[in-house]
Amino acid sequence: MKQTHYVAREPDAHGFIDYPEQEHRVWNTLITRQMKVIEGRACQEYLDGIEQLKLPHERIPQLGEINKVLGATTGWQVARVPALIPFQTFFELLASKRFPVATFIRTPQELDYLQEPDIFHEIFGHCPLLTNPFFAEFTHTYGKLGLAASKEQRVFLARLYWMTIEFGLMDTAQGRKIYGGGILSSPKETVYSLSGEPEYQAFDPIEAMRTPYRIDILQPVYFVLPNLKRLFDLAHEDIAGMVQQAMQLGLHAPKFPPKAAA
């Protein structure tokens, strides 16, 4: 597992996490900025979720506040985790309808980008869509699939997650919109993903699993869903069989340069 210099904050006996004032200010900067950037770019289902969550702007929300809304809409919960967790833990949580949230927030020095998913990425990027039954069903199925998968199969499943839940786009009557949490929590990627500069492919799960990615660059290619229900339908298809097909076909050549050696 990769190393991180971030440490998740522990709750008190009542489950309350006390964040320092400086961290509330970082949250405020991030959410205020990003709410403006996603305007006209995020899909309606995500915006509906934002409205239901009623995220505070002046402070980092408590996990219990998020759980009330998710519990009432789709039966999901968020679960406090350390900064980085193993694949196994990740799949176990999703399979039990619990979305992992690391209870730390990036420093002002890493405001625009950090490799570890922090509380802003998880809550602002992903939780709004967890109020949507189509998205919630796919995420739950994905967790169960991951639990049953071998180490090699999990790598292919990870690409499917990356190209949908993290970096997915969707066609709507109002034009192309964003639903991926990795895009929606990044000001740069939110603008870039819809700029016409990257390559767009109609969503095909096997193709998505065969497409390499790098976590530290703007994505060269995005997969575009016809609608969010496509994820719900996919959850009821033979994804395990698709993984096998993708493994037999092998990976596509990467559309990005190799990472420079450290």
CSV table of C-alpha atoms in Angstrom, one decimal, residues 125-232:
chain,number,residue,atom,x,y,z
A,125,GLY,CA,-17.3,14.3,-5.1
A,126,HIS,CA,-19.2,11.1,-4.3
A,127,CYS,CA,-21.9,11.4,-1.6
A,128,PRO,CA,-24.3,13.5,-3.6
A,129,LEU,CA,-24.8,10.7,-6.1
A,130,LEU,CA,-25.1,8.1,-3.4
A,131,THR,CA,-28.6,9.6,-2.8
A,132,ASN,CA,-29.4,8.3,-6.3
A,133,PRO,CA,-30.8,4.7,-6.5
A,134,PHE,CA,-29.2,3.9,-9.9
A,135,PHE,CA,-25.7,5.0,-8.8
A,136,ALA,CA,-26.1,3.5,-5.3
A,137,GLU,CA,-27.1,0.1,-6.8
A,138,PHE,CA,-24.1,0.0,-9.1
A,139,THR,CA,-21.7,1.0,-6.3
A,140,HIS,CA,-23.1,-1.8,-4.0
A,141,THR,CA,-22.9,-4.4,-6.8
A,142,TYR,CA,-19.3,-3.2,-7.5
A,143,GLY,CA,-18.3,-3.9,-3.9
A,144,LYS,CA,-19.8,-7.4,-3.9
A,145,LEU,CA,-18.0,-8.2,-7.2
A,146,GLY,CA,-14.7,-6.9,-5.8
A,147,LEU,CA,-15.0,-9.1,-2.8
A,148,ALA,CA,-15.4,-12.2,-5.0
A,149,ALA,CA,-12.7,-11.2,-7.5
A,150,SER,CA,-9.0,-12.4,-7.6
A,151,LYS,CA,-6.1,-10.0,-7.3
A,152,GLU,CA,-5.8,-9.9,-11.1
A,153,GLN,CA,-9.5,-9.4,-11.7
A,154,ARG,CA,-9.5,-6.5,-9.2
A,155,VAL,CA,-7.1,-4.6,-11.3
A,156,PHE,CA,-9.6,-4.7,-14.2
A,157,LEU,CA,-12.5,-3.8,-11.9
A,158,ALA,CA,-10.4,-0.8,-10.6
A,159,ARG,CA,-10.3,0.5,-14.2
A,160,LEU,CA,-14.1,0.2,-14.5
A,161,TYR,CA,-14.5,2.2,-11.2
A,162,TRP,CA,-12.0,4.8,-12.4
A,163,MET,CA,-13.8,5.3,-15.8
A,164,THR,CA,-17.3,5.5,-14.2
A,165,ILE,CA,-17.5,6.5,-10.5
A,166,GLU,CA,-14.4,8.6,-10.5
A,167,PHE,CA,-14.1,10.0,-14.1
A,168,GLY,CA,-17.4,9.3,-15.8
A,169,LEU,CA,-19.3,11.7,-18.1
A,170,MET,CA,-22.9,11.4,-19.3
A,171,ASP,CA,-25.0,12.6,-22.2
A,172,THR,CA,-28.2,14.4,-21.3
A,173,ALA,CA,-30.9,16.5,-23.1
A,174,GLN,CA,-28.9,19.6,-21.9
A,175,GLY,CA,-25.7,18.3,-23.4
A,176,ARG,CA,-22.7,16.4,-21.9
A,177,LYS,CA,-22.5,16.5,-18.1
A,178,ILE,CA,-20.2,15.2,-15.4
A,179,TYR,CA,-21.1,12.6,-12.8
A,180,GLY,CA,-17.6,11.3,-11.8
A,181,GLY,CA,-16.5,12.3,-8.3
A,182,GLY,CA,-12.8,12.6,-9.3
A,183,ILE,CA,-13.8,15.3,-11.8
A,184,LEU,CA,-16.4,17.1,-9.7
A,185,SER,CA,-14.0,17.6,-6.8
A,186,SER,CA,-11.3,19.0,-9.1
A,187,PRO,CA,-11.6,22.6,-10.5
A,188,LYS,CA,-9.1,21.9,-13.3
A,189,GLU,CA,-10.5,18.6,-14.4
A,190,THR,CA,-14.1,19.9,-14.3
A,191,VAL,CA,-13.3,22.5,-16.9
A,192,TYR,CA,-10.9,20.3,-19.0
A,193,SER,CA,-13.2,17.2,-19.1
A,194,LEU,CA,-15.9,19.1,-21.1
A,195,SER,CA,-13.4,21.3,-23.1
A,196,GLY,CA,-13.4,19.1,-26.2
A,197,GLU,CA,-9.6,18.6,-25.8
A,198,PRO,CA,-9.7,15.0,-24.4
A,199,GLU,CA,-11.0,12.0,-26.3
A,200,TYR,CA,-14.5,10.8,-25.7
A,201,GLN,CA,-15.8,7.2,-26.1
A,202,ALA,CA,-19.3,5.9,-25.8
A,203,PHE,CA,-19.4,3.8,-22.6
A,204,ASP,CA,-18.5,0.2,-23.0
A,205,PRO,CA,-17.6,-1.7,-19.8
A,206,ILE,CA,-15.1,-4.0,-21.4
A,207,GLU,CA,-13.3,-1.2,-23.2
A,208,ALA,CA,-13.2,0.8,-19.9
A,209,MET,CA,-11.6,-2.1,-18.2
A,210,ARG,CA,-8.9,-2.4,-20.9
A,211,THR,CA,-8.0,1.3,-20.8
A,212,PRO,CA,-4.9,2.2,-18.7
A,213,TYR,CA,-4.9,5.4,-16.6
A,214,ARG,CA,-2.6,7.5,-14.5
A,215,ILE,CA,-3.9,9.1,-11.3
A,216,ASP,CA,-1.6,12.1,-11.5
A,217,ILE,CA,-2.6,13.7,-14.8
A,218,LEU,CA,-5.7,15.1,-16.5
A,219,GLN,CA,-7.4,12.1,-18.2
A,220,PRO,CA,-6.7,11.7,-21.9
A,221,VAL,CA,-9.9,9.8,-22.5
A,222,TYR,CA,-13.4,9.8,-20.9
A,223,PHE,CA,-16.2,7.2,-21.2
A,224,VAL,CA,-19.6,8.8,-21.8
A,225,LEU,CA,-22.8,7.1,-20.4
A,226,PRO,CA,-26.1,7.5,-22.4
A,227,ASN,CA,-27.8,8.1,-18.9
A,228,LEU,CA,-27.3,7.2,-15.3
A,229,LYS,CA,-29.7,4.3,-15.5
A,230,ARG,CA,-27.0,2.6,-17.7
A,231,LEU,CA,-25.0,2.0,-14.4
A,232,PHE,CA,-28.1,0.4,-12.8
